[in-house]
CSV table of C-alpha atoms and ligand atoms in Angstrom, one decimal:
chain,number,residue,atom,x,y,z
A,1163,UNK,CA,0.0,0.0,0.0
A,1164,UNK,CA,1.2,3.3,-0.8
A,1165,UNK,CA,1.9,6.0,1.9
A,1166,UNK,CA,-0.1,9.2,0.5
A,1167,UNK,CA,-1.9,10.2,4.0
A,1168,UNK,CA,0.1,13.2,6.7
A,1169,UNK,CA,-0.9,13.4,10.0
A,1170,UNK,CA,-0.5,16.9,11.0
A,1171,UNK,CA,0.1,18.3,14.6
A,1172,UNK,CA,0.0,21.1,16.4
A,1173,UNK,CA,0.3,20.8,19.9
A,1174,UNK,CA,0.5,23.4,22.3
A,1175,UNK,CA,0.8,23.4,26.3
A,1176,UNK,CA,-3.1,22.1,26.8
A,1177,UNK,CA,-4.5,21.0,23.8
A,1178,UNK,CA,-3.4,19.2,20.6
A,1179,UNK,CA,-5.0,20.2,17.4
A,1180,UNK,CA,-4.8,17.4,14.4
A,1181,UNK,CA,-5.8,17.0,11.0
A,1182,UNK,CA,-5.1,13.7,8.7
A,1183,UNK,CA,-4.7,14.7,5.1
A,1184,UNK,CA,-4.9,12.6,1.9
A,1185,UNK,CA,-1.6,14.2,-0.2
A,1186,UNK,CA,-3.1,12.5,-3.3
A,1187,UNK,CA,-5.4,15.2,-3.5
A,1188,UNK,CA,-4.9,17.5,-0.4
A,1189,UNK,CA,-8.1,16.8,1.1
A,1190,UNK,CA,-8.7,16.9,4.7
A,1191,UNK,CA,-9.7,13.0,6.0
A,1192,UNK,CA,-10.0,14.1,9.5
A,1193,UNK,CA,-9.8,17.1,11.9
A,1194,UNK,CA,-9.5,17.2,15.8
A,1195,UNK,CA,-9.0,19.1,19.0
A,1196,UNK,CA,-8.1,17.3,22.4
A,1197,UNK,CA,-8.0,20.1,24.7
A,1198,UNK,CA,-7.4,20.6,28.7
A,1199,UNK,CA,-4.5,18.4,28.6
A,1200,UNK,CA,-2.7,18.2,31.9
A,1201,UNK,CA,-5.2,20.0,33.5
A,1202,UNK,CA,-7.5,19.5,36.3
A,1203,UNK,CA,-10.7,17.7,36.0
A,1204,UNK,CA,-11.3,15.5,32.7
A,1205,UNK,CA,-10.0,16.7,29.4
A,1206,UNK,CA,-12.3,16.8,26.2
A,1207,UNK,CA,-11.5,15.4,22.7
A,1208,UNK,CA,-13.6,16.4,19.6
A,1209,UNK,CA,-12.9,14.8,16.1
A,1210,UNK,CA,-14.9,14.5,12.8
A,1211,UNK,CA,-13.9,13.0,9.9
A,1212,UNK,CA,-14.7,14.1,6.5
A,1213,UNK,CA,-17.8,14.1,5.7
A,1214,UNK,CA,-18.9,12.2,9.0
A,1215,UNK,CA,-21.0,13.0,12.2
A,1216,UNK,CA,-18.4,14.7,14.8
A,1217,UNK,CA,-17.7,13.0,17.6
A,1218,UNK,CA,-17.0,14.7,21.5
A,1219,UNK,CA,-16.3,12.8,24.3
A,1220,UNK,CA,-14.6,13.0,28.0
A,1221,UNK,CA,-11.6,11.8,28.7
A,1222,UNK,CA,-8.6,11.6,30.9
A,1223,UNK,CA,-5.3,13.4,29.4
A,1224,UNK,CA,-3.2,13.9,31.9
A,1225,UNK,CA,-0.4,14.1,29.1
A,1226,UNK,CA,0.4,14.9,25.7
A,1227,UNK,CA,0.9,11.2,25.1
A,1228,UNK,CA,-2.7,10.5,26.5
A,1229,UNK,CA,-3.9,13.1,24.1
A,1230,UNK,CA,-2.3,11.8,21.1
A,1231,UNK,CA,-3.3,8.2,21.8
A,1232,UNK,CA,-6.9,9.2,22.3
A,1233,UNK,CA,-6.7,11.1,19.0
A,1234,UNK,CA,-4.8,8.1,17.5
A,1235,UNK,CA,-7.9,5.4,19.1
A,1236,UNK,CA,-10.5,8.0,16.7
A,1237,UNK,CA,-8.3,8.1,13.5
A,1238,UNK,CA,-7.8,4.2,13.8
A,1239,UNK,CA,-12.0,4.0,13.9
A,1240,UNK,CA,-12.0,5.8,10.5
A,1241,UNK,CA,-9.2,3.6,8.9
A,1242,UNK,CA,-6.3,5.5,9.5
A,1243,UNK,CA,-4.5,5.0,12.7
A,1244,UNK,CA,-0.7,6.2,14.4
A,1245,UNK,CA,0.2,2.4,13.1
A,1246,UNK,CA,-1.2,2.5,9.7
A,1247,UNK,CA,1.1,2.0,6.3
A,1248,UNK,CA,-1.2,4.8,4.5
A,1249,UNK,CA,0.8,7.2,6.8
A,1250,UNK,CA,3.9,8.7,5.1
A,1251,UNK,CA,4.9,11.1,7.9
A,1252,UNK,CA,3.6,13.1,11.2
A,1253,UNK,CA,4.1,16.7,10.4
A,1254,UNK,CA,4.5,19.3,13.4
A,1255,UNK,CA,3.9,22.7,14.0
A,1256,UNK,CA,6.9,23.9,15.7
A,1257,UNK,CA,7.1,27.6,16.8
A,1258,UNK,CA,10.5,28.6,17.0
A,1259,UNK,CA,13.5,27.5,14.8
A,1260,UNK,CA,15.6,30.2,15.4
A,1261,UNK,CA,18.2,30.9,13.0
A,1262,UNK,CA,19.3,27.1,13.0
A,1263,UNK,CA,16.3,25.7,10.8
A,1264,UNK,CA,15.3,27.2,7.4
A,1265,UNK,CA,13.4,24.2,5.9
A,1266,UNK,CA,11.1,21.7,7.3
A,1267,UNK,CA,13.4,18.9,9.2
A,1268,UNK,CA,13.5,15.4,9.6
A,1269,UNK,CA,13.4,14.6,13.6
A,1270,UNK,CA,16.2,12.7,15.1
A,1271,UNK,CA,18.2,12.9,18.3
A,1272,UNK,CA,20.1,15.9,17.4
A,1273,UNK,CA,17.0,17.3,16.1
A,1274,UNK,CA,14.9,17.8,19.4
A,1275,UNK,CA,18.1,18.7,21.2
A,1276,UNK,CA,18.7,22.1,18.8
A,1277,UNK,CA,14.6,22.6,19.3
A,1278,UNK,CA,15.3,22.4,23.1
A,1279,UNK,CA,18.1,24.8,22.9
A,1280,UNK,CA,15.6,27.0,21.5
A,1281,UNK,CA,13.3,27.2,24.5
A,1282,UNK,CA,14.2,30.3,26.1
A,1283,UNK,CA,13.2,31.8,22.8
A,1284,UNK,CA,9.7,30.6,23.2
A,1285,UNK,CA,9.4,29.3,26.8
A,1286,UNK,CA,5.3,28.6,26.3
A,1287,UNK,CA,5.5,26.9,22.9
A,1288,UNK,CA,8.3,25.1,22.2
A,1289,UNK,CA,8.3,22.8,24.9
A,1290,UNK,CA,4.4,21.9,23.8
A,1291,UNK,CA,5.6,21.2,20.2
A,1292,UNK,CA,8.4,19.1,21.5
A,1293,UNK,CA,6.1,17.2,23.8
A,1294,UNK,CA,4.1,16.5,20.8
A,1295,UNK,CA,7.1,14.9,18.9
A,1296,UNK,CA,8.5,13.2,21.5
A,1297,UNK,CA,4.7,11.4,22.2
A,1298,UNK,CA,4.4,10.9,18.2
A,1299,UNK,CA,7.8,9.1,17.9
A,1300,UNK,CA,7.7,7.1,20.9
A,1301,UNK,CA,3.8,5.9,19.5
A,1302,UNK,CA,5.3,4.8,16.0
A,1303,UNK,CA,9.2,4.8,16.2
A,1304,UNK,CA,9.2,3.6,12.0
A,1305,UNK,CA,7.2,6.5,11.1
A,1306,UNK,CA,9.0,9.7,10.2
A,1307,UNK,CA,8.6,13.1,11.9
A,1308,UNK,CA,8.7,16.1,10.4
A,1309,UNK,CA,9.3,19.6,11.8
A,1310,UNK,CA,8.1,22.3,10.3
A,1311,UNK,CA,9.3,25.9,11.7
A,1312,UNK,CA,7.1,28.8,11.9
A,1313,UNK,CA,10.2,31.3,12.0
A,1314,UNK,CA,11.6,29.0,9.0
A,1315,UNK,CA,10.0,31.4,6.2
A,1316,UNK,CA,11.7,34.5,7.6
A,1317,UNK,CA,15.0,33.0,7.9
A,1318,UNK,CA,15.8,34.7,4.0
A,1319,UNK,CA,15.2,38.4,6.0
A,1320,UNK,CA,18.6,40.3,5.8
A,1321,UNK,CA,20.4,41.3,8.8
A,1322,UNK,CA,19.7,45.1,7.9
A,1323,UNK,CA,15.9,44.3,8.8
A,1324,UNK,CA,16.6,41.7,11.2
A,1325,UNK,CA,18.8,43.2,13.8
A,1326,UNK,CA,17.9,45.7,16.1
A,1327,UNK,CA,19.8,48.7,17.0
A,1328,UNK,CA,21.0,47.3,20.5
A,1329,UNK,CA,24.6,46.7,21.6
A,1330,UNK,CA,25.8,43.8,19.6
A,1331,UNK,CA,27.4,41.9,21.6
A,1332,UNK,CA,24.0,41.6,24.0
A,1333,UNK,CA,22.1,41.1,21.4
A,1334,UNK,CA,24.6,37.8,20.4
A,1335,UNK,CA,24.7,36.6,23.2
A,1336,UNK,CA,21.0,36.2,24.2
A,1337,UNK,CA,20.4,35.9,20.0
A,1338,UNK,CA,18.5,38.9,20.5
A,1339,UNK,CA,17.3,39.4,16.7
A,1340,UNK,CA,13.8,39.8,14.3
A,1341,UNK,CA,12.9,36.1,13.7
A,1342,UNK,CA,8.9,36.7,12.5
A,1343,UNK,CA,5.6,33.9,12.7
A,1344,UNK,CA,3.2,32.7,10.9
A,1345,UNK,CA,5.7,32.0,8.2
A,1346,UNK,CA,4.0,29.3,7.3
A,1347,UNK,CA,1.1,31.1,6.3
A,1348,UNK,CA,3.0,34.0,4.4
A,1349,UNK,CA,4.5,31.3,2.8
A,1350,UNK,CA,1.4,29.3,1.8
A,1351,UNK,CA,-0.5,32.8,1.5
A,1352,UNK,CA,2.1,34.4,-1.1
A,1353,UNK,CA,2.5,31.2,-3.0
A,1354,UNK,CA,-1.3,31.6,-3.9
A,1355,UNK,CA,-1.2,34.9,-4.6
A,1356,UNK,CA,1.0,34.3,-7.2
A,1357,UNK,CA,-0.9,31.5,-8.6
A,1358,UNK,CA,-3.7,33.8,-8.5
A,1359,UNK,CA,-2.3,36.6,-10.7
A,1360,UNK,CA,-1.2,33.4,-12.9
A,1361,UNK,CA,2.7,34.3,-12.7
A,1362,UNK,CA,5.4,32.3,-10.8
A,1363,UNK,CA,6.2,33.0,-7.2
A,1364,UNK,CA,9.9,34.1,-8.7
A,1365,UNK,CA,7.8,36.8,-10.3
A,1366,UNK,CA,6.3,38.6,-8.0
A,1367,UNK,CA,6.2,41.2,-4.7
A,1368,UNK,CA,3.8,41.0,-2.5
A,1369,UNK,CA,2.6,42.1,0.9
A,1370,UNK,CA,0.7,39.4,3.0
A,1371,UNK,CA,-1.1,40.2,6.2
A,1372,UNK,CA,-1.7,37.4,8.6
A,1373,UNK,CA,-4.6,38.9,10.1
A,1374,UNK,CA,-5.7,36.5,13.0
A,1375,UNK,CA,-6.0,36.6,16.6
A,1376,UNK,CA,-2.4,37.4,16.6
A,1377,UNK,CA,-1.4,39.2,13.3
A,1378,UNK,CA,1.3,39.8,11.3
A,1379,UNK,CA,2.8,41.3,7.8
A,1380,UNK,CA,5.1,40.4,5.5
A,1381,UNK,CA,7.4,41.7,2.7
A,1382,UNK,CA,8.3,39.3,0.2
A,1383,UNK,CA,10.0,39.3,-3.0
A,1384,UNK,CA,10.0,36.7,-5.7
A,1385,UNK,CA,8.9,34.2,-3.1
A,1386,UNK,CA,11.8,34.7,-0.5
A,1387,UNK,CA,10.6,37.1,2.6
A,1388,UNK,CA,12.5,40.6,3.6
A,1389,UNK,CA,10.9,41.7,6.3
A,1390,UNK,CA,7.8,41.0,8.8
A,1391,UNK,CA,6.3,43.0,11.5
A,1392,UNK,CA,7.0,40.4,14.6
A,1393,UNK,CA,10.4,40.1,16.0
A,1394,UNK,CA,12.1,38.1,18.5
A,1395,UNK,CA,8.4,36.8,20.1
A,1396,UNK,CA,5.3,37.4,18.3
A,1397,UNK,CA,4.1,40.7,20.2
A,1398,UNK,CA,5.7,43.2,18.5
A,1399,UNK,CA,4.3,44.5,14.9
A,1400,UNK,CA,0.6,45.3,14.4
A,1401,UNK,CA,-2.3,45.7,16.5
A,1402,UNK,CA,-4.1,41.9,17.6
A,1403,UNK,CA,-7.0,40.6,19.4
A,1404,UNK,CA,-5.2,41.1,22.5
A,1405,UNK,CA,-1.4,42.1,22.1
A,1406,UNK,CA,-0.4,45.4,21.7
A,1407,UNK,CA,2.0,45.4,19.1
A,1408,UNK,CA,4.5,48.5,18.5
A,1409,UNK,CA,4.8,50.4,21.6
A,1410,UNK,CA,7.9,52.7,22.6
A,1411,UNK,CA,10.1,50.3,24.8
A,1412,UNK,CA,10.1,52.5,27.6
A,1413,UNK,CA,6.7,52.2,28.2
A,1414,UNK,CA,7.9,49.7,30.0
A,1415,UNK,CA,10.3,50.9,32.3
A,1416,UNK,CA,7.7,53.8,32.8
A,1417,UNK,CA,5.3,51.1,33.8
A,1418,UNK,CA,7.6,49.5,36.2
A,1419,UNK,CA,9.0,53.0,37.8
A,1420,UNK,CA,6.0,55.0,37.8
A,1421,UNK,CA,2.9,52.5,38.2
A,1422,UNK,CA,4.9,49.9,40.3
A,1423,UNK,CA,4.2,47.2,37.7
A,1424,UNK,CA,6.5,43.7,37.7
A,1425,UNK,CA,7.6,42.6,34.5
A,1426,UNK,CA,5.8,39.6,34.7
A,1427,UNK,CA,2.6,42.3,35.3
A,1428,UNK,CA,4.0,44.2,32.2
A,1429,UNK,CA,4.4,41.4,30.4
A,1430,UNK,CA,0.4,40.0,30.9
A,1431,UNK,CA,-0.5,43.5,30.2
A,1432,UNK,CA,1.3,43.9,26.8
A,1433,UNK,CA,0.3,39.7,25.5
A,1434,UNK,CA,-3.3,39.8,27.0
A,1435,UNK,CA,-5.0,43.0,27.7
A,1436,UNK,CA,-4.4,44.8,25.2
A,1437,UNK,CA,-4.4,45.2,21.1
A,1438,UNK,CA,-8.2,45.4,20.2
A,1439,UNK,CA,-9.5,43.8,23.8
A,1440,UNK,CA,-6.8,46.7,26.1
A,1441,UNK,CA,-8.4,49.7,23.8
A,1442,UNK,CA,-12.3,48.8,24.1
A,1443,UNK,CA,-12.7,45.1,25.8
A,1444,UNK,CA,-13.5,43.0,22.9
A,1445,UNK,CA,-10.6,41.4,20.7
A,1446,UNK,CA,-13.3,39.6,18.5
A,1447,UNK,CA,-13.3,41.8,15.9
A,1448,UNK,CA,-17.0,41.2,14.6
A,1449,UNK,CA,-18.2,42.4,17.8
A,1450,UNK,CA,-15.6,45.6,17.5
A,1451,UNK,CA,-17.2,46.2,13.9
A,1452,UNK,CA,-21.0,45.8,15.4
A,1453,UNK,CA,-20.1,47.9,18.4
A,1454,UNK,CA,-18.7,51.0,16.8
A,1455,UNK,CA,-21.8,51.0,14.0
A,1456,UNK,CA,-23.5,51.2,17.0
A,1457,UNK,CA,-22.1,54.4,17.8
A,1458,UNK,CA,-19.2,52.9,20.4
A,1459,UNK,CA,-16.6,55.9,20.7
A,1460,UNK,CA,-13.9,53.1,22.0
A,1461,UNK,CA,-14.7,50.7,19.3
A,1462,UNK,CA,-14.6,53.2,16.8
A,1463,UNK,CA,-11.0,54.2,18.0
A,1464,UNK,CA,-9.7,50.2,18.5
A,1465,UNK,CA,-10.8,50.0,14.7
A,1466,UNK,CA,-9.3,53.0,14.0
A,1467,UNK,CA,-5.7,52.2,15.9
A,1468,UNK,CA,-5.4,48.9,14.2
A,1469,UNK,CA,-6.4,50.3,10.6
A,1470,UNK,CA,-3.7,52.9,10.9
A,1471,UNK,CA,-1.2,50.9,12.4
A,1472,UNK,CA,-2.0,47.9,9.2
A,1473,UNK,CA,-1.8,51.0,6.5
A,1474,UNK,CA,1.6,52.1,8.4
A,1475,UNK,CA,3.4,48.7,7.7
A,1476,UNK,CA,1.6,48.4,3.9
A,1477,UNK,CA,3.2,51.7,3.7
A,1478,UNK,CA,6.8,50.8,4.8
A,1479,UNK,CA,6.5,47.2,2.8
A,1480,UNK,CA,6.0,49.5,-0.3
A,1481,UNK,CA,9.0,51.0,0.6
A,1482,UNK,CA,11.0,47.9,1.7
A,1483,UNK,CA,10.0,46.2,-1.8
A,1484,UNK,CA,10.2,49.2,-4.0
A,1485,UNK,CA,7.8,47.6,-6.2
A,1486,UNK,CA,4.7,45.2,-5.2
A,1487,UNK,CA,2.3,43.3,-7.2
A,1488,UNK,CA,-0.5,42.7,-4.8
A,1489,UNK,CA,-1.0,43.1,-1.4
A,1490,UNK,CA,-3.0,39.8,0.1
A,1491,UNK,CA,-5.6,39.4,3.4
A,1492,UNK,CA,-6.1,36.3,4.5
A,1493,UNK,CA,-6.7,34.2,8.6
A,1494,UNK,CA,-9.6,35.0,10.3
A,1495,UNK,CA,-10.0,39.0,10.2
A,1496,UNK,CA,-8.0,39.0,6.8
A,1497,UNK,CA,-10.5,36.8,5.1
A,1498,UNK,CA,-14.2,37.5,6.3
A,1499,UNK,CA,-13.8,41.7,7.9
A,1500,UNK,CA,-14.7,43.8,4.3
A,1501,UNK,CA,-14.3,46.8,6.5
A,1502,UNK,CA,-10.7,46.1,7.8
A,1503,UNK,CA,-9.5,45.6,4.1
A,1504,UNK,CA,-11.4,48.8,3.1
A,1505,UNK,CA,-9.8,51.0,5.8
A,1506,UNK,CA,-6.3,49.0,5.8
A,1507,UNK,CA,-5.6,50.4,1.9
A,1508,UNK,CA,-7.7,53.6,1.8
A,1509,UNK,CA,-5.8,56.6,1.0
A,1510,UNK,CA,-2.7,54.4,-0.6
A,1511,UNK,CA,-4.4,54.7,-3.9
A,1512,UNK,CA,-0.9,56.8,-4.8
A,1513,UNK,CA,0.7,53.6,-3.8
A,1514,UNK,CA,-1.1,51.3,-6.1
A,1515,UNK,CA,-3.4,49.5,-4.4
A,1516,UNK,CA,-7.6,50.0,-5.0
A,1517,UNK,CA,-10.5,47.7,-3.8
A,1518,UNK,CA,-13.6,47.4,-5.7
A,1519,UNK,CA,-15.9,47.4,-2.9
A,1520,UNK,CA,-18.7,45.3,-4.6
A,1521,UNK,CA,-15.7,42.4,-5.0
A,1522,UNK,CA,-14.4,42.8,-1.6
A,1523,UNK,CA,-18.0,42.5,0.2
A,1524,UNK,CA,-19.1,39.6,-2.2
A,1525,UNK,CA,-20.1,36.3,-0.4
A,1526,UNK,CA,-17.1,34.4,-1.9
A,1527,UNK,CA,-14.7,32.4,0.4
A,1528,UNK,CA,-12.0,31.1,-1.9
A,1529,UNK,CA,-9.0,32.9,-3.2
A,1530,UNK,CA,-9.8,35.9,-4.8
A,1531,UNK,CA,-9.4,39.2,-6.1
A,1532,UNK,CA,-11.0,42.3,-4.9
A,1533,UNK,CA,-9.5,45.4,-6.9
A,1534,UNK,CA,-10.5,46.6,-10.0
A,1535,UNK,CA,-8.9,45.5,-13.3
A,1536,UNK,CA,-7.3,49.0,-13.4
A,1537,UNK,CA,-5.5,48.6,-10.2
A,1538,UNK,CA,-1.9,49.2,-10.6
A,1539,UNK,CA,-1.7,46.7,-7.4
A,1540,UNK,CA,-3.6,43.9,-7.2
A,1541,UNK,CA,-5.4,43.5,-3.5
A,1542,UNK,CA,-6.1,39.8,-2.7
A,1543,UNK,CA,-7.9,37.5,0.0
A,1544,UNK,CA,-6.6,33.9,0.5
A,1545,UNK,CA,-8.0,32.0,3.1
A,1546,UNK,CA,-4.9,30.4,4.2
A,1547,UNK,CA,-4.4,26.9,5.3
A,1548,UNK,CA,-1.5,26.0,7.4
A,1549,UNK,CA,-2.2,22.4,7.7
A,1550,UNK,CA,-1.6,21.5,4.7
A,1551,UNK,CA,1.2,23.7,4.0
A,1552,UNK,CA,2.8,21.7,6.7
A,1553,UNK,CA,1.7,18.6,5.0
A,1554,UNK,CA,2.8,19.3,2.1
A,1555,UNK,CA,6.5,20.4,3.3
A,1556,UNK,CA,6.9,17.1,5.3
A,1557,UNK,CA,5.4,14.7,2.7
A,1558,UNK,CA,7.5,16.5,-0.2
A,1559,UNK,CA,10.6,16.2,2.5
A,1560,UNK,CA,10.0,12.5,2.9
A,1561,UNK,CA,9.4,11.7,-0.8
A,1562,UNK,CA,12.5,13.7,-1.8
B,219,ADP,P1,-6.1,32.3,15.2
B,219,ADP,O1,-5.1,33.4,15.1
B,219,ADP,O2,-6.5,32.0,16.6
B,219,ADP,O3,-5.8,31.2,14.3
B,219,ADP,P2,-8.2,33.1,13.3
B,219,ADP,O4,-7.3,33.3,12.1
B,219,ADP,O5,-9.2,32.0,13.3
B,219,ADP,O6,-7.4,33.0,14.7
B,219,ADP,O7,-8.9,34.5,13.5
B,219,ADP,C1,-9.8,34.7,14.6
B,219,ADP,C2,-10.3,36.1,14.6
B,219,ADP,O8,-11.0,36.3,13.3
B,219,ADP,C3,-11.5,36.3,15.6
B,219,ADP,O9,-11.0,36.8,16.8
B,219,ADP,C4,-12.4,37.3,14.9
B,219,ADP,O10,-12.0,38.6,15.4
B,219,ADP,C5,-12.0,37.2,13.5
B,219,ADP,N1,-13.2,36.9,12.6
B,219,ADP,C6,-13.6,35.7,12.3
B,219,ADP,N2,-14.7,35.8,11.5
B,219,ADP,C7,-14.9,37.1,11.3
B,219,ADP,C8,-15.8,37.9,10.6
B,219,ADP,N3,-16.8,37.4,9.9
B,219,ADP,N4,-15.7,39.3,10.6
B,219,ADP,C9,-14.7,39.9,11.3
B,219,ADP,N5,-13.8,39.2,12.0
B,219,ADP,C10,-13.9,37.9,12.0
């Protein structure tokens, strides 16, 4: 039988998301969530498979390997379990490869070690993803496992946009430097953008925003990124659901001297309460949309922070490319808010880019266009799809 299925996963510190995907085609065979893992009281898991009923249940997980065997007992009672021979590989999200990966990786020994080196750059996820490989390879020992970095797209960003202007020798030591997320969705994201103005990735500039619950840009030329908008951890850059992005460095050391504030307080403030959520108390941007045609004056100003802030780094990517062919929306805000895409390009019609506001509030979900023909810029929404982007990496890796 011929291996054509990828399991992918992306486990973080209490749940473990999954999906099994058929390469033949990339269709999805399976998607799951096992969530309050390791924590107190029973854990939850949730799966359906393609074109099935969903199926929840109650369960014990005290661990990650609990989690994944659980998941493992549901894909098994669709045809496809951690022991099947239709598996090719186990691909897994892994946050942060530093500057030491720049492709997806085949695990071994030497492989988790260099991951766990890199935990002090991301103390919350890394050790999640590696629990998750650990639990996969010890499950199936035969069956490869492949890595795949969200930092690895931005790994092509020159030093001149990747090193801060911080004494050099601190910022060596502690490897204090711009390494960027969601690359896998800019990746993914730009790829289709290219597809969708029917040139080759080599072809063409474009600016992709990674609009989620965290959110990010990206500047990238002929398919190899030059710059993004997060740095050495995923707050700094644009405005999110509930991290402030860009803010002078010494707020904090105001915070700490004038408001009495630990950095651990400072640190909770700046990740969690605040982006959208800090400047009105929603971070879900439908209800920020709903609130300020309502006449909210602080959900009209969240809107209007992270709309200037999103035109401010359009702005600077135009300049950072010199020339752009389309600038692309796409995760959960990206893809379904008309009224952040409208107010994230109006007034760059200098610049290029125009939206055609009967395209952009259309009912269509796939990738698509939604400036005029006339636009010297193209403006584009692909929804993106990380999952098989990693799928697709680790299969190609294992077939190579
Ligand atoms: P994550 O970063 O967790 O993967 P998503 O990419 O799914 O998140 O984005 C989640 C966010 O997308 C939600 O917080 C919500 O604000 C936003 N969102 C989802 N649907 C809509 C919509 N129809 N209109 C505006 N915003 C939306």
């Amino acid at each position: 039988m011929k291996a054509t299925q990828v399991l992918v996963l992306n486990s973080g510190s209490s749940s473990l998301k999954y999906q099994l995907l058929e390469m033949a085609d990339g269709s999805r065979l399976a998607s799951g969530l096992v969530e309050r893992i390791g924590e107190q009281g029973t854990g939850r898991l949730v799966h359906t498979p393609a074109g099935g009923e969903r199926r929840e249940r109650a369960l014990s997980v005290p661990d990650h390997a609990a989690a994944l065997r659980a998941a493992g007992e549901e894909l098994a009672a669709d045809g496809t379990g951690l022991d099947s021979p239709r598996l090719a590989a186990v691909g897994h999200r892994v946050v942060h490869g530093g500057r030491s990966f720049t492709e997806p990786t085949l695990v071994d020994d030497r492989v988790l070690a260099e991951i766990e080196r890199l935990v002090p750059l991301a103390p919350l996820h890394n050790p999640a993803n590696l629990a998750g490989i650990r639990t996969a390879r010890a499950l199936n020992p035969e069956l490869p496992q492949v890595a795949v970095f969200d930092t690895a797209f931005h790994t092509t960003i020159p030093d001149h946009a990747a090193c801060y202007a911080i004494d050099a020798d601190v910022a060596a030591a502690h490897r204090v430097r711009r390494y960027g997320f969601h690359g896998t969705s800019h990746a993914f994201v730009s790829r289709a953008t290219a597809a969708l103005l029917d040139r080759r990735p080599e072809e063409v500039n474009v600016i992709t925003l990674h609009l989620g619950n965290g959110a990010s840009a990206a500047a990238v030329a002929g398919g190899r990124c030059v710059d993004t908008s997060m740095g050495l951890t995923p707050l700094e850059g644009l405005v999110m659901g509930t991290r402030s992005g860009d803010v002078d460095p010494a707020v904090v050391f105001h915070l700490h001297r004038v408001a009495g504030m630990s950095v651990d307080e400072i640190d909770e403030l700046l990740n969690s309460r605040s982006g959208l959520r800090g400047l009105c108390g929603d971070n879900d941007m439908r209800e920020v949309v709903r609130r300020m045609d309502e006449g909210d004056g602080r959900a009209r100003l969240a809107f209007d922070v992270y709309a200037h802030r999103l035109r401010s780094y359009i702005g600077a990517y135009f300049a950072v490319l010199g020339r752009v062919d389309a600038v692309t929306f796409t995760a959960g805000v990206g893809e379904n808010a008309s009224r952040v895409r409208t107010a994230a390009v109006a007034g760059l019609d200098a610049l290029g880019p125009v939206v055609d506001e009967r395209l952009n509030t259309a009912a269509d979900r796939g990738p698509r266009l939604i400036s005029p023909e006339y636009a010297r810029v193209a403006v584009a929404v692909v929804p993106t799809d990380e999952e098989l982007e990693i799928a697709t990496q680790a299969f190609a890796l294992v077939n190579a």
